[in-house]
Amino acid sequence: MYSPEFLDKVRSFGILGYSADRIIYLIDPEDPNQFKTDLLDQNSPVYLAYHKGKTTGEYSMDKELFDKSVKGHDITANQSLFDRLHKNKVNDTILERFGV
C-alpha cells in the first residue's frame, strides 16, 4: 500500500517529530484518514517507519548533547541531556503502564 519512498519520507518526518497533520499536509497521502489510522497501528509499516525515525532523531540529539557535555565540558549541554533523559524515563513509564 505504501511505497518504500513514501515510508522513507515518513521516517524523515519522524526524525523531526512532526505531527500526523503536518505530515499529511506535506506529503498529501491518498487517504489521510487511513494514514492517521496506520500511524497509530503498531503493526503498520507507517507506524514502524515513523517511530524508527523518531527514535533515531532522539538518539542523535542525546548523543550530540552527551558529546558536548563530556568532551566539551558544556554545563548547559549536561543539564539539557539530564532533562531529556529524565523526560524519556517518564514517557517510557507512561507508555509501559498506559500504552500512551
C-alpha positions as semicolon CSV with decimal commas, in nm:
position;residue;x (nm);y (nm);z (nm)
1;M;0,000;0,000;0,000
2;Y;0,283;0,243;0,087
3;S;0,592;0,268;-0,132
4;P;0,942;0,249;0,017
5;E;0,993;0,613;-0,087
6;F;0,678;0,717;0,099
7;L;0,785;0,529;0,412
8;D;1,129;0,690;0,391
9;K;0,963;1,032;0,396
10;V;0,754;0,927;0,696
11;R;1,074;0,816;0,873
12;S;1,232;1,154;0,797
13;F;0,934;1,336;0,944
14;G;0,957;1,110;1,249
15;I;1,317;1,225;1,298
16;L;1,182;1,579;1,319
17;G;0,889;1,475;1,541
18;Y;0,626;1,615;1,305
19;S;0,260;1,558;1,387
20;A;0,033;1,344;1,169
21;D;-0,150;1,652;1,041
22;R;0,175;1,822;0,947
23;I;0,293;1,510;0,763
24;I;-0,039;1,482;0,581
25;Y;-0,013;1,843;0,470
26;L;0,339;1,790;0,337
27;I;0,308;1,454;0,160
28;D;-0,064;1,451;0,079
29;P;-0,134;1,077;0,118
30;E;-0,407;0,922;-0,094
31;D;-0,627;0,860;0,212
32;P;-0,541;1,095;0,502
33;N;-0,776;0,919;0,745
34;Q;-0,621;0,581;0,669
35;F;-0,277;0,734;0,713
36;K;-0,373;0,858;1,061
37;T;-0,510;0,513;1,146
38;D;-0,192;0,347;1,021
39;L;0,024;0,590;1,219
40;L;-0,144;0,462;1,537
41;D;-0,136;0,092;1,444
42;Q;0,178;-0,065;1,596
43;N;0,184;-0,329;1,322
44;S;0,164;-0,082;1,035
45;P;0,471;-0,001;0,824
46;V;0,380;0,367;0,863
47;Y;0,392;0,340;1,242
48;L;0,721;0,150;1,229
49;A;0,881;0,397;0,987
50;Y;0,768;0,699;1,189
51;H;0,884;0,559;1,522
52;K;1,215;0,443;1,380
53;G;1,272;0,798;1,262
54;K;1,155;0,946;1,591
55;T;1,385;0,721;1,791
56;T;1,676;0,792;1,557
57;G;1,620;1,166;1,597
58;E;1,607;1,140;1,976
59;Y;1,923;0,931;1,981
60;S;2,107;1,181;1,759
61;M;2,009;1,469;1,987
62;D;2,105;1,279;2,303
63;K;2,437;1,171;2,152
64;E;2,520;1,527;2,049
65;L;2,439;1,659;2,397
66;F;2,639;1,376;2,555
67;D;2,943;1,453;2,340
68;K;2,922;1,825;2,420
69;S;2,877;1,750;2,787
70;V;3,161;1,500;2,821
71;K;3,413;1,616;2,564
72;G;3,337;1,987;2,574
73;H;3,258;2,009;2,946
74;D;2,949;2,209;2,846
75;I;2,732;2,259;3,156
76;T;2,429;2,368;2,953
77;A;2,451;2,055;2,736
78;N;2,486;1,844;3,051
79;Q;2,169;1,994;3,200
80;S;1,980;1,957;2,871
81;L;2,085;1,592;2,848
82;F;1,982;1,530;3,209
83;D;1,641;1,691;3,142
84;R;1,591;1,489;2,820
85;L;1,686;1,161;2,987
86;H;1,451;1,230;3,277
87;K;1,168;1,317;3,037
88;N;1,237;0,999;2,837
89;K;1,221;0,790;3,153
90;V;0,885;0,942;3,249
91;N;0,747;0,894;2,897
92;D;0,870;0,534;2,886
93;T;0,698;0,462;3,217
94;I;0,373;0,617;3,092
95;L;0,393;0,411;2,773
96;E;0,468;0,093;2,966
97;R;0,182;0,139;3,212
98;F;-0,085;0,303;2,998
99;G;0,016;0,237;2,638
100;V;0,010;0,608;2,561
